CSV table of C-alpha atoms and ligand atoms in Angstrom, one decimal:
chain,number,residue,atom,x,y,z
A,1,UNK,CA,-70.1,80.2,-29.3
A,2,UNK,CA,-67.0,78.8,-30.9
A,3,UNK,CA,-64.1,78.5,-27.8
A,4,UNK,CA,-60.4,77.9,-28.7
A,5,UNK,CA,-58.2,76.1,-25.4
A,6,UNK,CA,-54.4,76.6,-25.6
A,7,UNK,CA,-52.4,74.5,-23.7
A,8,UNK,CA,-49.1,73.0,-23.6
A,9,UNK,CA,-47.5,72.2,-20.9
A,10,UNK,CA,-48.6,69.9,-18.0
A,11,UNK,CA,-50.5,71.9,-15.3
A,12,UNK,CA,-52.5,73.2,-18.5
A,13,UNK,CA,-53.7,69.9,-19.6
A,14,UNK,CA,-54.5,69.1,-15.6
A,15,UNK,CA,-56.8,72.6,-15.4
A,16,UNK,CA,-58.2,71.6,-18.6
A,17,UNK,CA,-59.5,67.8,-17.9
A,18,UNK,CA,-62.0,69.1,-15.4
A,19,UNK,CA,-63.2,72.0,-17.3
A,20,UNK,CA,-63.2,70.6,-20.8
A,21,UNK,CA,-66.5,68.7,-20.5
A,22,UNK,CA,-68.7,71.3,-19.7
A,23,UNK,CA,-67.4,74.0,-22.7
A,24,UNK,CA,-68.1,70.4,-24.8
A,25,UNK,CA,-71.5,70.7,-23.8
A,26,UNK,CA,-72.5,74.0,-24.8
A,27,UNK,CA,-70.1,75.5,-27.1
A,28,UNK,CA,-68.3,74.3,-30.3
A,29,UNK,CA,-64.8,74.0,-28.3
A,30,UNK,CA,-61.7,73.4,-30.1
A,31,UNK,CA,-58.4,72.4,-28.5
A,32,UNK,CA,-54.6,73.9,-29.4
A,33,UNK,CA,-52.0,72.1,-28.4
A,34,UNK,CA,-48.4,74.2,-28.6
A,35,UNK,CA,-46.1,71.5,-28.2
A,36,UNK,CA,-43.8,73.2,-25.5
A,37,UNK,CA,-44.4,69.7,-24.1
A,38,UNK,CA,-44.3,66.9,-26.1
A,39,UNK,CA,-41.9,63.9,-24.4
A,40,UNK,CA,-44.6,61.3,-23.7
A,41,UNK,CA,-44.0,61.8,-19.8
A,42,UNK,CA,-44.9,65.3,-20.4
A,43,UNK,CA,-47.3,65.2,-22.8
A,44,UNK,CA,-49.1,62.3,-24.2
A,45,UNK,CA,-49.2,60.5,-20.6
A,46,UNK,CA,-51.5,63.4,-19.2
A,47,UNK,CA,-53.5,63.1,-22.4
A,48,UNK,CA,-54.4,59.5,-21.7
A,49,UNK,CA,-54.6,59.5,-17.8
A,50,UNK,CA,-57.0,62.6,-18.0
A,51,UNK,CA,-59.0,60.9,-20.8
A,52,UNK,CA,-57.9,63.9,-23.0
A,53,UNK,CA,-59.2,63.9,-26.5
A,54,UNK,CA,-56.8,64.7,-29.1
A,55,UNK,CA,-55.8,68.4,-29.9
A,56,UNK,CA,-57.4,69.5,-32.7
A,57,UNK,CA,-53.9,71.3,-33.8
A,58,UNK,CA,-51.0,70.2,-32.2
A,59,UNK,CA,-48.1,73.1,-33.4
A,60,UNK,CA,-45.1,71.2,-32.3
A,61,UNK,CA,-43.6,74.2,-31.1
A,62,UNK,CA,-40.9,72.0,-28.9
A,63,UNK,CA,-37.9,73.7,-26.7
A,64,UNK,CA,-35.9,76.3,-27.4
A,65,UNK,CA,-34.9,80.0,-26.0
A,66,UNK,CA,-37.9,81.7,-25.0
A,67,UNK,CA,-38.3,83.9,-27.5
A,68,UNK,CA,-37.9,81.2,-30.2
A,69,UNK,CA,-40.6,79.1,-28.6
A,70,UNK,CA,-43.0,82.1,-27.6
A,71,UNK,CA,-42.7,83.0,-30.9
A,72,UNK,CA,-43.5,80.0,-32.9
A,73,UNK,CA,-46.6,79.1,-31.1
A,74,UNK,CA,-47.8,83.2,-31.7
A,75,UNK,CA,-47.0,82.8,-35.3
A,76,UNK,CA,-49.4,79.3,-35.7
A,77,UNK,CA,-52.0,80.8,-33.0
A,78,UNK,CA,-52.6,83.8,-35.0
A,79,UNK,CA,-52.9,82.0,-38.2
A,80,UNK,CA,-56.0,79.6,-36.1
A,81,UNK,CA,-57.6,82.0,-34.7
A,82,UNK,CA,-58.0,83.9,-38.1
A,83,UNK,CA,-58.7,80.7,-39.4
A,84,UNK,CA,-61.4,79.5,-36.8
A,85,UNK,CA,-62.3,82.9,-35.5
A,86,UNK,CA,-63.3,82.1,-31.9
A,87,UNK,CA,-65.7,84.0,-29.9
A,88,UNK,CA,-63.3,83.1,-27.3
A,89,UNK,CA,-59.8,82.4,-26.3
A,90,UNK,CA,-59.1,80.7,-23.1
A,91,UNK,CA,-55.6,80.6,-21.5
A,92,UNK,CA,-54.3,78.7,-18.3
A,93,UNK,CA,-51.8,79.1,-15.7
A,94,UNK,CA,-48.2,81.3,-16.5
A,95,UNK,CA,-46.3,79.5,-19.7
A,96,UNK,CA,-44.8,80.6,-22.4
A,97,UNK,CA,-48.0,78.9,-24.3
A,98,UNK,CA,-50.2,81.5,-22.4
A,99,UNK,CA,-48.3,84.4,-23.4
A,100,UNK,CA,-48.8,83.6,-27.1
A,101,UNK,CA,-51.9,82.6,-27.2
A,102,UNK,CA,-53.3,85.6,-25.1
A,103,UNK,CA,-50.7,87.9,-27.9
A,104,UNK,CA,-52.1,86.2,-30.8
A,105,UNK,CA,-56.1,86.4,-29.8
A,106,UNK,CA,-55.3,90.3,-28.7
A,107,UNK,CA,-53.6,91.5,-31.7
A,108,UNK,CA,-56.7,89.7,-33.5
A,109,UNK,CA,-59.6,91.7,-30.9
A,110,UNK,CA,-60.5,88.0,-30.2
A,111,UNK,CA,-61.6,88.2,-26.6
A,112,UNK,CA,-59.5,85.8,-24.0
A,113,UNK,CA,-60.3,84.7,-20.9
A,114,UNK,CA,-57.5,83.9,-18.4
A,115,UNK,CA,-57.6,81.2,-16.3
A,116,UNK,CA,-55.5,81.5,-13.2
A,117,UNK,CA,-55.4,84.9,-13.3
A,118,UNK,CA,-53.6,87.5,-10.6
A,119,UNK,CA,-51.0,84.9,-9.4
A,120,UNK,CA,-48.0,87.0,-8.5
A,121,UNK,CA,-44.4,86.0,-6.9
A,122,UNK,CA,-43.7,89.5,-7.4
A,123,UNK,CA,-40.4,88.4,-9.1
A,124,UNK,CA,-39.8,89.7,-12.0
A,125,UNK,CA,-36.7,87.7,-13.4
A,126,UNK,CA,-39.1,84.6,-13.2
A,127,UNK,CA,-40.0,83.9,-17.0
A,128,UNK,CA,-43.5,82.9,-15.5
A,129,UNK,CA,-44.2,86.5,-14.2
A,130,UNK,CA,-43.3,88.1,-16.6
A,131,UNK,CA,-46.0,85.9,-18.5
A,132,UNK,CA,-48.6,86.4,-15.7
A,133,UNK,CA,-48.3,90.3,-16.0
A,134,UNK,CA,-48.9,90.3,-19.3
A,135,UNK,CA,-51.8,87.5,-19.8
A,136,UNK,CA,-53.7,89.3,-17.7
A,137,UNK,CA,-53.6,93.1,-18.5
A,138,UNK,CA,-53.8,91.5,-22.3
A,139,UNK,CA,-57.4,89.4,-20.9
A,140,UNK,CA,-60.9,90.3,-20.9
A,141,UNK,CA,-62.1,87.7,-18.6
A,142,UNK,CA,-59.8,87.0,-15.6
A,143,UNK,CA,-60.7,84.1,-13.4
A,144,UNK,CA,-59.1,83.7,-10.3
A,145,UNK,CA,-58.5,81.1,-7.9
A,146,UNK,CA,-58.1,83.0,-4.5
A,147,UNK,CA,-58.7,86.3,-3.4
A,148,UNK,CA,-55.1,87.2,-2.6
A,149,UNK,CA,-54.9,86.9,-7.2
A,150,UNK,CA,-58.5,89.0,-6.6
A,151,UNK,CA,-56.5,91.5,-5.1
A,152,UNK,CA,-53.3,91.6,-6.9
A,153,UNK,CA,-54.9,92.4,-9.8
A,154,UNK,CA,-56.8,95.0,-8.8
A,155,UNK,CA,-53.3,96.4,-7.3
A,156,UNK,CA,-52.7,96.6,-10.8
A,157,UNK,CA,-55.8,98.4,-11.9
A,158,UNK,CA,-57.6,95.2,-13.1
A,159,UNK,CA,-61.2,95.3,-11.6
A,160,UNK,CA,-63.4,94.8,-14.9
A,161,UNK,CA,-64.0,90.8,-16.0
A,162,UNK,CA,-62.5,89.7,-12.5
A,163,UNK,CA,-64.5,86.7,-11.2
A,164,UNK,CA,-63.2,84.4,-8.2
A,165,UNK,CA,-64.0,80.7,-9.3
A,166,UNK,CA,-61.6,78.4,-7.3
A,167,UNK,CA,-59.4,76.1,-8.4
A,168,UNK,CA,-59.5,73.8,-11.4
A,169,UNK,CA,-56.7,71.5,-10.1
A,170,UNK,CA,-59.1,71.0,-7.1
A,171,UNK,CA,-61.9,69.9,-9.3
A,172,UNK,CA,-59.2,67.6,-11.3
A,173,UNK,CA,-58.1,65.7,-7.8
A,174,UNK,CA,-61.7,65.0,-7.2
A,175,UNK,CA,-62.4,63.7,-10.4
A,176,UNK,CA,-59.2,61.4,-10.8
A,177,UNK,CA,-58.1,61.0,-7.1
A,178,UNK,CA,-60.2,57.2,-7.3
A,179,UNK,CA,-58.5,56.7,-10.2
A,180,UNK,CA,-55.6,57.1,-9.2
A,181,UNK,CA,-56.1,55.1,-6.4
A,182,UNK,CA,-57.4,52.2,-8.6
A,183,UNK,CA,-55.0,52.3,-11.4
A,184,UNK,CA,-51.5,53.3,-9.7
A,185,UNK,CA,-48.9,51.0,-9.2
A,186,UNK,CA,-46.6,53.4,-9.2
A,187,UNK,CA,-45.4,52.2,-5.2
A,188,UNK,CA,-45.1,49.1,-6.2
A,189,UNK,CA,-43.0,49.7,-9.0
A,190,UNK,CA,-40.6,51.8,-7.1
A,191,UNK,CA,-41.0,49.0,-4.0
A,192,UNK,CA,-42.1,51.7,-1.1
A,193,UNK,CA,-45.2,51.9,1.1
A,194,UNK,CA,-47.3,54.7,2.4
A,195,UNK,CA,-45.6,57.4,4.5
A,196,UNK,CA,-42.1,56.2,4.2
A,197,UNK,CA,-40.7,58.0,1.5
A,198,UNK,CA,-40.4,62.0,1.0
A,199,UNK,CA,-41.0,63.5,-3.1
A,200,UNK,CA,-39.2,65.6,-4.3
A,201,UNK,CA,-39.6,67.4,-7.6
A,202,UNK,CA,-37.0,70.3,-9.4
A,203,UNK,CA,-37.8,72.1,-12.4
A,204,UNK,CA,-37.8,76.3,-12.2
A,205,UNK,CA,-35.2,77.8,-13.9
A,206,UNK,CA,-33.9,79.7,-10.6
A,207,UNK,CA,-33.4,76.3,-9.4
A,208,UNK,CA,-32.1,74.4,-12.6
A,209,UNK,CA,-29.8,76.8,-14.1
A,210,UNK,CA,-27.9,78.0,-11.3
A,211,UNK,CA,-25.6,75.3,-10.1
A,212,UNK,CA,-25.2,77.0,-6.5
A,213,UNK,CA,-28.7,77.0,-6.3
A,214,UNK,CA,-29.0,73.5,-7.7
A,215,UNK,CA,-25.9,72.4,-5.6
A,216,UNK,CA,-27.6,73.8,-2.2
A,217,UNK,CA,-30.6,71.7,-2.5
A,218,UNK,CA,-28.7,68.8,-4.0
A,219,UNK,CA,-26.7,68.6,-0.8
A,220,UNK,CA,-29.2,69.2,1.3
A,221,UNK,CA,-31.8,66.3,-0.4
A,222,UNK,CA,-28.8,63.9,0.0
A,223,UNK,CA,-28.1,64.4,3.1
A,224,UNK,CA,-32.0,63.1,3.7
A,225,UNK,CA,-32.2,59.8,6.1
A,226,UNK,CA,-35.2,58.6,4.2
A,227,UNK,CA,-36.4,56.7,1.5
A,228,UNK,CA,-36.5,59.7,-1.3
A,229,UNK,CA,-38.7,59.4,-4.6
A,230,UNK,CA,-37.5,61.6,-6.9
A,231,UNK,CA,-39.2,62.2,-10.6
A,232,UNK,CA,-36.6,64.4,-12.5
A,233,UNK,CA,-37.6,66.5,-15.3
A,234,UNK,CA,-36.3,66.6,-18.6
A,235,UNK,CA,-34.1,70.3,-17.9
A,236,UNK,CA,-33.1,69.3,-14.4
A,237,UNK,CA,-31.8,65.9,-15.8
A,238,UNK,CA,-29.9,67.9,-18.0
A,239,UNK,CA,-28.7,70.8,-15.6
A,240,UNK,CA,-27.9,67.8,-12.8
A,241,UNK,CA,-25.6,66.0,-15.5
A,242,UNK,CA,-23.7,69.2,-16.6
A,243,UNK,CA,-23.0,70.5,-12.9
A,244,UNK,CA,-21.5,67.1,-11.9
A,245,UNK,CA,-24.4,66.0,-9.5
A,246,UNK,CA,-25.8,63.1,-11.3
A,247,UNK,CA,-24.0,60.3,-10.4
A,248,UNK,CA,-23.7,61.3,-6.9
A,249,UNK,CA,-27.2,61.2,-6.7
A,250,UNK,CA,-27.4,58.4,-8.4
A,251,UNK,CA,-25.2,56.5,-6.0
A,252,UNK,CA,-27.2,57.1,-2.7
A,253,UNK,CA,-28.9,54.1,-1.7
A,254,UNK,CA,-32.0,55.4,-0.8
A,255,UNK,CA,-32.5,57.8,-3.6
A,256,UNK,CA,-35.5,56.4,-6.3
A,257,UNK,CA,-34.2,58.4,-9.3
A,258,UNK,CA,-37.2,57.5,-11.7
A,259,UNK,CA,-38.7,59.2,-15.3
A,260,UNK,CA,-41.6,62.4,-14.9
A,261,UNK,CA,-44.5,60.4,-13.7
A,262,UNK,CA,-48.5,61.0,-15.5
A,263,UNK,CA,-50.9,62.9,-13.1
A,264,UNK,CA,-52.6,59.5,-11.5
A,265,UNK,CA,-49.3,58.6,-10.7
A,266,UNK,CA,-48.5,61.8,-9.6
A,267,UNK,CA,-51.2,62.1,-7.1
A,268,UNK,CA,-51.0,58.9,-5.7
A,269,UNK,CA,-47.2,60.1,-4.5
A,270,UNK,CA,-47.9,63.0,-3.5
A,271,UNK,CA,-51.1,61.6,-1.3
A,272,UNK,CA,-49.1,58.9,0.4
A,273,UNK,CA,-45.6,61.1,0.7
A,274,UNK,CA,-44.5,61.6,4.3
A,275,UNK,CA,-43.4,65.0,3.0
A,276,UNK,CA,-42.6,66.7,-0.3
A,277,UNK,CA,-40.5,69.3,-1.4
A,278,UNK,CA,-41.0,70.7,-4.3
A,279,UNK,CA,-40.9,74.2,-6.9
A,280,UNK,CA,-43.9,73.6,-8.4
A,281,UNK,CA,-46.7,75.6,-8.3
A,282,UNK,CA,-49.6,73.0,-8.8
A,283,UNK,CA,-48.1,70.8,-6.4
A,284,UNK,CA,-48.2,72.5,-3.6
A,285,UNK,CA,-51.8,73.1,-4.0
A,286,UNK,CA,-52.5,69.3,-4.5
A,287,UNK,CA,-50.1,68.8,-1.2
A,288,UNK,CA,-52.6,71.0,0.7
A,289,UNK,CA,-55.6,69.6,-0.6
A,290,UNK,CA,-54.0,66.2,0.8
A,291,UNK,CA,-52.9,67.1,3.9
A,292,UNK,CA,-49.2,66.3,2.7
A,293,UNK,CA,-46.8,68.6,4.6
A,294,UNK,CA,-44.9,70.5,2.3
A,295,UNK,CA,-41.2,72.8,1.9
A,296,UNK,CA,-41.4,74.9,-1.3
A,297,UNK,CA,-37.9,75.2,-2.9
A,298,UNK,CA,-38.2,78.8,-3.2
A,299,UNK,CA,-37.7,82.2,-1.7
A,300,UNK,CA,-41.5,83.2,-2.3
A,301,UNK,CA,-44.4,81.4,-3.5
A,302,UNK,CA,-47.5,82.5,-5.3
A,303,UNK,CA,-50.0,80.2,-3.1
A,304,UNK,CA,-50.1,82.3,-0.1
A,305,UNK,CA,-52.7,80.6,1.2
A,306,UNK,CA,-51.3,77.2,1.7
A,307,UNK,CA,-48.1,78.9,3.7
A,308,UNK,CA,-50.7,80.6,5.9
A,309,UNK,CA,-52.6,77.3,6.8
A,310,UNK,CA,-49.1,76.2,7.9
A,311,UNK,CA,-48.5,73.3,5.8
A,312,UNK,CA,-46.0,74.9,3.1
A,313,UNK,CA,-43.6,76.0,4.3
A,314,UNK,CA,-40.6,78.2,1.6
A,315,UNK,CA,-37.5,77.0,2.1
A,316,UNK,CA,-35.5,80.1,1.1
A,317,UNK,CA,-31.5,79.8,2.6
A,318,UNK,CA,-32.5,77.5,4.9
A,319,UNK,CA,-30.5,74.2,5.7
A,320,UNK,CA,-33.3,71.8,4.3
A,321,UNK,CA,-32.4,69.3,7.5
A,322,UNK,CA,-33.4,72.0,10.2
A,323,UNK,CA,-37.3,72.8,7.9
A,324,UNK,CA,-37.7,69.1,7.1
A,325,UNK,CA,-37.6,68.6,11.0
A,326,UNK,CA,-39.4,71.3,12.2
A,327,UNK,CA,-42.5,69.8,9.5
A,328,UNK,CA,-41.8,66.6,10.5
A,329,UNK,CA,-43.3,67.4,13.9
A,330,UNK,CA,-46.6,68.8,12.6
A,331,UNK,CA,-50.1,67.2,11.2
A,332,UNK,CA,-52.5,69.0,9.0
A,333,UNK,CA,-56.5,68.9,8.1
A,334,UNK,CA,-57.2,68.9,4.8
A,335,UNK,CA,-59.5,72.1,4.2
A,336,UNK,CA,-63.3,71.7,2.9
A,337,UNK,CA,-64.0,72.6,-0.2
A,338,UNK,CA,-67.2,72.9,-2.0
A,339,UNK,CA,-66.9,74.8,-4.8
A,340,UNK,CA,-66.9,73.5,-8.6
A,341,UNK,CA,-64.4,76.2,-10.4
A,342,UNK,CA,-65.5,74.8,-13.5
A,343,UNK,CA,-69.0,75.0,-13.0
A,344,UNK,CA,-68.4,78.8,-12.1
A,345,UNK,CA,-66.6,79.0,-14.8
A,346,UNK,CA,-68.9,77.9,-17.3
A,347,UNK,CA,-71.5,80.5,-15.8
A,348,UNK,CA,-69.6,83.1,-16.0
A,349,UNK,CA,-68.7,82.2,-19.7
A,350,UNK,CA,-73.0,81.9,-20.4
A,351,UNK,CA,-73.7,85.5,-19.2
A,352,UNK,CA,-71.2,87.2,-21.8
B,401,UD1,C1,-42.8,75.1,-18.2
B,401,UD1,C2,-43.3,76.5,-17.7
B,401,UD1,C3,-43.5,76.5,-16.2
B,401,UD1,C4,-44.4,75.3,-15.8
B,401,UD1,C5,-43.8,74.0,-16.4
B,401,UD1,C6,-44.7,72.8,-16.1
B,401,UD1,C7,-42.5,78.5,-19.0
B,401,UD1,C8,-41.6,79.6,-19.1
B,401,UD1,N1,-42.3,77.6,-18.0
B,401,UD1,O1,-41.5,74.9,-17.6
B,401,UD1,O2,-44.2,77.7,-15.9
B,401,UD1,O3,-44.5,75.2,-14.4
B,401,UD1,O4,-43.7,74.1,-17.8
B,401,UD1,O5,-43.9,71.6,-16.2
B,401,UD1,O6,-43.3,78.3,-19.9
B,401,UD1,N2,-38.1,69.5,-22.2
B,401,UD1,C9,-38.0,68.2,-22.6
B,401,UD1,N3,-39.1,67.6,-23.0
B,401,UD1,C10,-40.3,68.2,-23.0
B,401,UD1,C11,-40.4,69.5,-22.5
B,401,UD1,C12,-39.3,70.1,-22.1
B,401,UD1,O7,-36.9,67.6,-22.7
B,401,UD1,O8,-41.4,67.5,-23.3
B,401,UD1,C13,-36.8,70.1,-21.7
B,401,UD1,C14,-36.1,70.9,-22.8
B,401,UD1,O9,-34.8,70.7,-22.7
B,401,UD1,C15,-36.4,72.3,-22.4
B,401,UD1,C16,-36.6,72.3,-20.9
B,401,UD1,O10,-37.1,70.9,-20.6
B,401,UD1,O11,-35.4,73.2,-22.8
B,401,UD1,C17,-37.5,73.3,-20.3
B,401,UD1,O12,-38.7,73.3,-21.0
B,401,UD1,P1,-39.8,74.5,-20.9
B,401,UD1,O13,-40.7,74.4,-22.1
B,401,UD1,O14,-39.1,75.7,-20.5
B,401,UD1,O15,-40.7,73.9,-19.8
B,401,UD1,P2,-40.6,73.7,-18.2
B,401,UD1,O16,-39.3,73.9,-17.6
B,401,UD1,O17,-41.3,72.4,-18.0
């Protein structure tokens, strides 16, 4: 069987490190790389600290309005696949890299599996569910990470090809949590210990683009009496700078304004955080598998699960001082977990 990966933006390459050695192993498995991210921070980092091989095409697709982008990366997709013609297609997570590639394989009667299938915030005017919707009525293998996705899609009719697997960013954390604990440094870089400093990462559109939005949580992260490590992303960067909140945030003593960091370094502060806040999905699932007590900078999330088990908590209109103290008060097991996704993946892949 002949098996085509798209990826291209971080969480992909994360749910593909753990999950790329066993397709090696029994199928001819080529790699597509879109290019939606491509700054080294973004990109090229992951590639190295997840011991990534090199795409086999790397489209360069780059930023750009999202019909522009979705559209470049389904013009060079289709023209692979006809190329290569897989047996199989698989997708990850909610991108504009997903939607093209599961366009391009269906318009071609390739078959595509969907990994991460029947997440839902149930929000339509989030460019990523809009791109969930569609991956997965377009897929003819959905895995799914938890039954609240299990159920979700078959809300929406979906019941054929569904298979509950777990989570491939849980397999990645126990493959590379050693290393990150070996490699690192990332602490002593910024000059902080364990448990005194609270992450916080930005990047959703909702958050970015609106500069009320993006003012509320500004205010209410600086306004923090804590050391506060704060990777920015390339479009929050940008969207800090042009709403006039950049240099204020800059000023604050305690604030540790620092580039994206890779995954190792990721995990490493997001293990040792006092807290995090955060509008990314895959972190708040790595925060839970941790233990890390966490405040979602959102109205909704997608990870039900991890605001039932108490330790996310959304954010929504709430001052940020008020949550961060209620949180502040609490401790949290980490939850067992046996399951391989990727080795149920895999075997649901060998029976056809
Ligand atoms: C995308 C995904 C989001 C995912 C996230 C992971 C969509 C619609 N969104 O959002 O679901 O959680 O990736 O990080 O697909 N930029 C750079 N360098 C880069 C990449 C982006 O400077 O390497 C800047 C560009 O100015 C760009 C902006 O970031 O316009 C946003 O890029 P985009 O491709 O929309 O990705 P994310 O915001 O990261």
């Amino acid at each position: 069987m002949k098996v085509i990966c798209v990826v291209g933006a971080r969480p992909q390459f994360v749910k593909l490190a753990p999950l790329l050695p066993g397709l090696q192993e029994k199928y001819e498995t080529l790699i597509v790389h879109s290019g939606q991210h491509y700054d080294d921070p973004l990109s090229a980092c992951f590639f190295r600290d997840l011991k990534l091989p090199q795409p086999d095409y790397n489209i360069g697709a780059g930023s750009g309005k999202h019909g522009l982008q979705t559209a470049k990366i389904l013009i060079r997709i289709e023209e692979i696949c006809e190329f290569e013609k897989p047996d199989m297609v698989i997708v990850f997570g909610d991108t504009n890299t997903t939607l093209a590639g599961a366009l391009a394989a269906s318009k071609l009667k390739f078959r595509i599996a969907h990994v991460e299938a029947g997440m839902r915030s149930f929000v339509r005017a989030m460019p990523e569910e809009i791109n969930r919707v569609l991956t997965d009525h377009l897929s003819d293998i959905l895995f799914c990470s938890t039954e609240t996705a299990v159920a979700n899609l078959k809300n929406e009719g979906i019941v054929n090809g569904v298979h509950l697997v777990g989570d491939l960013m849980y397999d990645a954390l126990r493959i590379f949590e050693g290393h990150a604990g070996l490699k690192s440094s990332v602490l002593k870089n910024i000059g902080l210990s364990a448990g005194e400093y609270i992450l916080v990462t930005i990047h959703r559109a909702e958050n970015t683009d609106d500069h009320d939005r993006l003012r509320f949580l500004i205010d209410g992260i600086k306004n923090i009496n804590r050391e506060i490590v704060f990777p920015v992303h390339p479009r929050t960067e940008k969207e800090l700078k042009n709403a006039d909140l950049w240099m204020e945030l800059k000023s604050k003593e305690n604030m540790h304004l620092v580039e994206p960091v890779g995954y190792l370094d990721n995990i490493a502060l997001v293990r040792n955080a006092f807290m995090v806040l955060t509008d990314s999905g895959g972190m708040q699932k790595e925060t839970y598998y941790f233990g890390t007590p966490t405040i979602t900078l959102r109205d909704e999330t997608e990870w039900v699960e991890t605001v039932d088990a108490g330790i996310n908590v959304l954010l929504g209109k709430r001052g940020l001082d008020e949550v961060i103290e209620d949180m502040s008060r609490k401790t949290f097991e980490t939850p067992n977990i046996e399951n391989s996704a990727a080795a149920r993946i895999i075997e649901v892949l060998d029976n056809g």
